[in-house]
CSV table of C-alpha atoms in Angstrom, one decimal:
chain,number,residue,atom,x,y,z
A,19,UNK,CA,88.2,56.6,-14.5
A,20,UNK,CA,90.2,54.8,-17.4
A,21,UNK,CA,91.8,51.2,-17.8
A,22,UNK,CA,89.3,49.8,-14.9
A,23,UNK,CA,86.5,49.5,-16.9
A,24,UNK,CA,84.9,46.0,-16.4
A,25,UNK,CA,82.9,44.0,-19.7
A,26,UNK,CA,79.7,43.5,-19.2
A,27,UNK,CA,78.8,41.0,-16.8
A,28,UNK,CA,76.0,38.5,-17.9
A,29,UNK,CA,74.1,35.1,-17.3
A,30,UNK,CA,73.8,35.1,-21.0
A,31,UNK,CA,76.0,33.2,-22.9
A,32,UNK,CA,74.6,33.5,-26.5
A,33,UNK,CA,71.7,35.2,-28.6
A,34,UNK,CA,69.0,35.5,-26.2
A,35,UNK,CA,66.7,32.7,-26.8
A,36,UNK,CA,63.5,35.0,-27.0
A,37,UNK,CA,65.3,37.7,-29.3
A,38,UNK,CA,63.9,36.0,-32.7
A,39,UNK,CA,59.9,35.9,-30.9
A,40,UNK,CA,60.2,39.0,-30.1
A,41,UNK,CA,61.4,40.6,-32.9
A,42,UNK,CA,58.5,38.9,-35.0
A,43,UNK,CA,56.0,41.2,-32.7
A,44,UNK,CA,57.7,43.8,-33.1
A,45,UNK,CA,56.9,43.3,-36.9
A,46,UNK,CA,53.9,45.7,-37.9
A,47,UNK,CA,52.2,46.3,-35.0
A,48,UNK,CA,50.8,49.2,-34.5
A,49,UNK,CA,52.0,51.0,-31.9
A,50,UNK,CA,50.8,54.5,-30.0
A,51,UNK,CA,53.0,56.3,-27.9
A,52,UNK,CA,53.1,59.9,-28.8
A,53,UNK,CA,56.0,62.4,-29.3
A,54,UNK,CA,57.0,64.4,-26.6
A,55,UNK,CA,56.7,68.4,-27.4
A,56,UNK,CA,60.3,68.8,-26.2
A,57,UNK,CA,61.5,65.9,-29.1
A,58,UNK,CA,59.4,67.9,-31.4
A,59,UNK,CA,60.9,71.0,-30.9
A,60,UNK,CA,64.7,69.3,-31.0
A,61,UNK,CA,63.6,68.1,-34.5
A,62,UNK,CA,62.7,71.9,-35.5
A,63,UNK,CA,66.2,72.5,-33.9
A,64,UNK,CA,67.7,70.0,-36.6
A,65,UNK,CA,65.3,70.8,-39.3
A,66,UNK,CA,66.5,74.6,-39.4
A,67,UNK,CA,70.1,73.7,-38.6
A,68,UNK,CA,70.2,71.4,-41.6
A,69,UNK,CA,68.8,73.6,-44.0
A,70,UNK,CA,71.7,76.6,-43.0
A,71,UNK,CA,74.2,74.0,-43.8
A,72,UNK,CA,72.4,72.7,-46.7
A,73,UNK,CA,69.3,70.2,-46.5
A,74,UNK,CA,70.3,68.2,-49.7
A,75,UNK,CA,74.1,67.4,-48.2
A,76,UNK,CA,74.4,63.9,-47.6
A,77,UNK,CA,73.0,63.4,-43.6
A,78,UNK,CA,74.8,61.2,-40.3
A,79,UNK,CA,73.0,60.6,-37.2
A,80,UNK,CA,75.0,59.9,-34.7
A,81,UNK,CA,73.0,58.1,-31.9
A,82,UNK,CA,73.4,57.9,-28.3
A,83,UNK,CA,76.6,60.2,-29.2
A,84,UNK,CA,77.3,61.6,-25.4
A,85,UNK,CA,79.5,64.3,-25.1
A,86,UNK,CA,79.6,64.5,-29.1
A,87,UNK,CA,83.8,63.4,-29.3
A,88,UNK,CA,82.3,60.7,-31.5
A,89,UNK,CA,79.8,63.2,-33.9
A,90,UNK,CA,82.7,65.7,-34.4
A,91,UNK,CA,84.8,63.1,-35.5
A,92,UNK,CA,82.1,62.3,-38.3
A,93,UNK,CA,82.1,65.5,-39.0
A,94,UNK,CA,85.9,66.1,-39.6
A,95,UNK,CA,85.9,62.7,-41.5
A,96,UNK,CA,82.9,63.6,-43.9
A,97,UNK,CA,83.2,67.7,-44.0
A,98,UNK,CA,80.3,67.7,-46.9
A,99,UNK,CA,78.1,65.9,-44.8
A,100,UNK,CA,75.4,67.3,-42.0
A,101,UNK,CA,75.8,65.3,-38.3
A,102,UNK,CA,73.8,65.6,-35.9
A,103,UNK,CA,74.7,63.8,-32.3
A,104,UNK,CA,71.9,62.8,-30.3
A,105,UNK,CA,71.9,62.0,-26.5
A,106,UNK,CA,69.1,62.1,-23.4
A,107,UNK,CA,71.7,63.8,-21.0
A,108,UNK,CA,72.0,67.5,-21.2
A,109,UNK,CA,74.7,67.0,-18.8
A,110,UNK,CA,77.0,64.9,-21.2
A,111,UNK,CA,75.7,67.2,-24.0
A,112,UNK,CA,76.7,70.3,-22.1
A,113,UNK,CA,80.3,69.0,-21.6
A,114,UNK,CA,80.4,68.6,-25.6
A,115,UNK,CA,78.9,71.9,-26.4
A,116,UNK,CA,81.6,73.9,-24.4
A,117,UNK,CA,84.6,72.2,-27.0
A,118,UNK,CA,84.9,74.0,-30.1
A,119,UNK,CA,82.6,72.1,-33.1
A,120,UNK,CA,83.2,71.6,-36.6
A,121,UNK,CA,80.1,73.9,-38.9
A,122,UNK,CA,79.0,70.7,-40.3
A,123,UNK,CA,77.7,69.2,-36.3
A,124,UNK,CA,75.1,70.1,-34.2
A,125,UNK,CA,74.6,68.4,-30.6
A,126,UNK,CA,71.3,67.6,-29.8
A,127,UNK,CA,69.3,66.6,-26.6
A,128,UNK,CA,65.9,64.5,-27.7
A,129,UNK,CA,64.9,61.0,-26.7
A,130,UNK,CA,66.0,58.7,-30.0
A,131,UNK,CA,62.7,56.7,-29.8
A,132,UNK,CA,61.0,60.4,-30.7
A,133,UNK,CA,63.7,61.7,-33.0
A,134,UNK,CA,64.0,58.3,-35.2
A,135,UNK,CA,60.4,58.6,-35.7
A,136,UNK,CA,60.6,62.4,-36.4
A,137,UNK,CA,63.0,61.1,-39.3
A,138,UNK,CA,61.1,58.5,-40.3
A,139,UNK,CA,57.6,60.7,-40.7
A,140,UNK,CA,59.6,63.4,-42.4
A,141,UNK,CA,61.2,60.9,-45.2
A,142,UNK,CA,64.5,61.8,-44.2
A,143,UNK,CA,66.9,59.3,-45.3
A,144,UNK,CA,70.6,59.3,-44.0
A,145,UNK,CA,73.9,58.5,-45.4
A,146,UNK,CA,75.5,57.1,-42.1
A,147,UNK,CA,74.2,56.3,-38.7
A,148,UNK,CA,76.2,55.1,-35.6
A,149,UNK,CA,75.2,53.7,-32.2
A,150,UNK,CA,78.7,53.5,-31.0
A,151,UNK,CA,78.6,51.8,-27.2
A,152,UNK,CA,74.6,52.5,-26.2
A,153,UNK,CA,73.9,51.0,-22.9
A,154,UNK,CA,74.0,46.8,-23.7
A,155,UNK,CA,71.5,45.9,-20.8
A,156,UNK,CA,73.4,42.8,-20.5
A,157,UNK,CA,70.8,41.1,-18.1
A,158,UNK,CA,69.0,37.9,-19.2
A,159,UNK,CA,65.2,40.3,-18.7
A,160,UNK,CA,66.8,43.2,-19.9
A,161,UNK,CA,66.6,42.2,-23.3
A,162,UNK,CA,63.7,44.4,-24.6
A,163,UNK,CA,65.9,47.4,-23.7
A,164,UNK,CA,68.4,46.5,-26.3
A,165,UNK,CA,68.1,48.4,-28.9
A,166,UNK,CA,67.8,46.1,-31.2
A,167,UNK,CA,64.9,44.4,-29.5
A,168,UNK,CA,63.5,47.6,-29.1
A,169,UNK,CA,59.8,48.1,-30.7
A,170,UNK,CA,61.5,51.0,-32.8
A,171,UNK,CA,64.3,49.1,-34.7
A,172,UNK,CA,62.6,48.8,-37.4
A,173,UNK,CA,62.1,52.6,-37.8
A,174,UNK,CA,66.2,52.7,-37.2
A,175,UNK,CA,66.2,50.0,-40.2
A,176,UNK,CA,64.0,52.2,-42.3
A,177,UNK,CA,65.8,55.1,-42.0
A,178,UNK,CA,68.7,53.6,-44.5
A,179,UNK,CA,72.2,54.3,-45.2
A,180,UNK,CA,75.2,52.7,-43.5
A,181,UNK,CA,74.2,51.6,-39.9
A,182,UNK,CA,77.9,51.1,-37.8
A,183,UNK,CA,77.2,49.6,-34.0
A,184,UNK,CA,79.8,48.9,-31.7
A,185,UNK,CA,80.0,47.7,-28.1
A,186,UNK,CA,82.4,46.0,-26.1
A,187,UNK,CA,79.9,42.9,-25.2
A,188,UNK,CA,80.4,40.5,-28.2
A,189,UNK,CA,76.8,39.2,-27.2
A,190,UNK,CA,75.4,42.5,-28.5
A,191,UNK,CA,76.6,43.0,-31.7
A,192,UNK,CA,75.6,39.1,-32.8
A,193,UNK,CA,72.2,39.9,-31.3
A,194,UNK,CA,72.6,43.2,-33.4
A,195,UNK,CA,73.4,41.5,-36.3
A,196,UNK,CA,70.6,38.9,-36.4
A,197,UNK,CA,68.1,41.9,-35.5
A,198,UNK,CA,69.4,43.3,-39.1
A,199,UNK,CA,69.3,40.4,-40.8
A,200,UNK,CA,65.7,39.0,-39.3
A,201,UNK,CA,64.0,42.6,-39.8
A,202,UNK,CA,65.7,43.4,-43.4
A,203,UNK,CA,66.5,40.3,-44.8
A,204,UNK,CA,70.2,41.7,-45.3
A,205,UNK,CA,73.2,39.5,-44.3
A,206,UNK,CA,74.9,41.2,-41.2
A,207,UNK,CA,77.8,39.9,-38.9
A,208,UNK,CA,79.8,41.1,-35.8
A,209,UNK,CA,83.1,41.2,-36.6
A,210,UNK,CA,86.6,42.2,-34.4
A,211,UNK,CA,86.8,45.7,-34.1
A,212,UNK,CA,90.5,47.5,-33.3
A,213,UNK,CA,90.3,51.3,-34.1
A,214,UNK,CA,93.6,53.0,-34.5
A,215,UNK,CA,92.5,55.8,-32.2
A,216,UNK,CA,89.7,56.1,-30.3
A,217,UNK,CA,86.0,58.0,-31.7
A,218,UNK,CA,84.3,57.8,-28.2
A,219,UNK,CA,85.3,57.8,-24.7
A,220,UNK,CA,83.8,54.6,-23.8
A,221,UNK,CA,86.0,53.3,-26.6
A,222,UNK,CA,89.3,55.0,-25.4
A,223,UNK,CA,88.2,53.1,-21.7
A,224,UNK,CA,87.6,50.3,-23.1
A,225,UNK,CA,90.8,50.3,-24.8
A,226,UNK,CA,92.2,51.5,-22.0
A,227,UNK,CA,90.7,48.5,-19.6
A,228,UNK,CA,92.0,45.7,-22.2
A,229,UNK,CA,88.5,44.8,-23.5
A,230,UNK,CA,88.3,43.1,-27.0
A,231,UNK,CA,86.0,45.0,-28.8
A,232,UNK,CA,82.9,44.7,-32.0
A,233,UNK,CA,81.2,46.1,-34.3
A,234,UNK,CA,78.3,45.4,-37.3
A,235,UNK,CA,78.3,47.6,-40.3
A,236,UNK,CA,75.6,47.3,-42.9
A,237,UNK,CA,74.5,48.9,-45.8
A,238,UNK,CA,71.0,49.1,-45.3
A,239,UNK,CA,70.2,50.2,-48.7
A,240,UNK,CA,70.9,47.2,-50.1
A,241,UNK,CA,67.7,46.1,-47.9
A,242,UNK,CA,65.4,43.8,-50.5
A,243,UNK,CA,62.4,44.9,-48.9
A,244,UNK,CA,61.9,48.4,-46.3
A,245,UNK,CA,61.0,47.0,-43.0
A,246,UNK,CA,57.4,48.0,-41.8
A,247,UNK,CA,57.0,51.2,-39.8
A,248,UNK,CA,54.8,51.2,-37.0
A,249,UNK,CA,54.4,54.1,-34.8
A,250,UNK,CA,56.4,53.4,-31.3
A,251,UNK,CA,54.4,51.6,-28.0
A,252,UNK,CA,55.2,53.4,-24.6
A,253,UNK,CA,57.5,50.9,-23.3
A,254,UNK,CA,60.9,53.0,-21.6
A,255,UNK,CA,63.7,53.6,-24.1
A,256,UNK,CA,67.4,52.5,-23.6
A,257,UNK,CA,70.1,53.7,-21.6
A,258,UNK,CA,72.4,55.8,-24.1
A,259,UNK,CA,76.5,55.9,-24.4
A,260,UNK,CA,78.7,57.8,-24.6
């Protein structure tokens, strides 16, 4: 499984030539897809898990978080602080679950384009939020799949605090940093990224496999305007990581 990891492959060079006309659509429209019962009841999950711990402790969301390696982690790093690691796979979830979990974490299976939302409606803001190695859809027509290009980024943007990506395509990061920058009006960059051990498996792979690796990291409340809101169109959500 490890050290044979391949980077993405792609017919795409640079930023996606469409990435800055479509993120101007994405801008205030309004949108009507609506939220899933089972994404509703995940966010009751984290609502009442929250509170045990403490509801005014300073919040990470840890997105597209897989087995969880990368949301306990977090945790152990901020032990005042509430994660909650969010993944579509039960299956990757389940592997997580059955490790033992620092009190401050809870693993949780919901679709992200719900549960940002759910944030969003309840005026949750969050300290930290990570989308370490989501699926980068590295196809030249993929590129509404990318997060980033997603019609939901600018809920993600809304949500505040310190927003970390990292992927192992350098391609996704810059388009991950203009995204920021366009939506936000914050200056963002993709920058080298060498961890001293790995937070994720994907990362240990990819370290693993040789691949050179990025990340962004904003502070997104230092945004001089809040991105627009709209609800989120029923167009399929991304891939997740691990």
């Amino acid at each position: 499984m490890y050290a044979n990891s391949r980077v993405p492959h792609s017919a795409q060079n640079d930023i996606h030539t469409q990435l800055a006309a479509l993120l101007d659509r994405r801008t205030g429209q309004p949108f009507r897809q609506p939220i899933a019962d089972y994404n509703r009841r995940a966010f009751a999950e984290f609502v009442a898990a929250r509170e045990r711990f403490g509801a005014g402790r300073g919040l990470i969301v840890d997105s597209c978080c897989g087995t969880g390696e990368s949301s306990f982690a977090l945790a152990r790093e901020f032990p005042d602080h509430f994660v909650v690691g969010v993944d579509q796979s039960a299956l990757r979830l389940a592997r997580g679950q059955r490790l033992a979990a620092p009190d401050n974490v809870l693993l949780l299976r919901a679709d992200l384009v719900d549960f940002w939302r759910l944030l969003a409606d309840a005026g949750v803001r969050v300290q930290r939020h990570a989308l370490f190695y989501p699926n980068p859809w590295p196809k030249i027509g993929q590129l509404a799949r990318r997060w980033h290009a997603h019609a939901v980024f600018p809920t993600v943007l809304a949500l505040g605090g310190i927003l970390e990506c990292r992927s192992n395509w350098r391609i996704y990061t810059e388009e991950f940093a203009f995204a920021v920058e366009r939506l936000s009006g914050l200056p963002a960059r993709s920058e080298p990224w060498l961890p001293e051990r790995a937070t994720t498996a994907f990362e240990r792979k990819y370290l693993e496999s040789g691949h050179a690796l990025y990340r962004v990291v904003v502070d997104l409340e230092a945004a001089p305007w809040a991105p627009d809101v709209p609800d989120v169109p029923d167009v399929p959500a991304p891939g997740v990581g691990a």
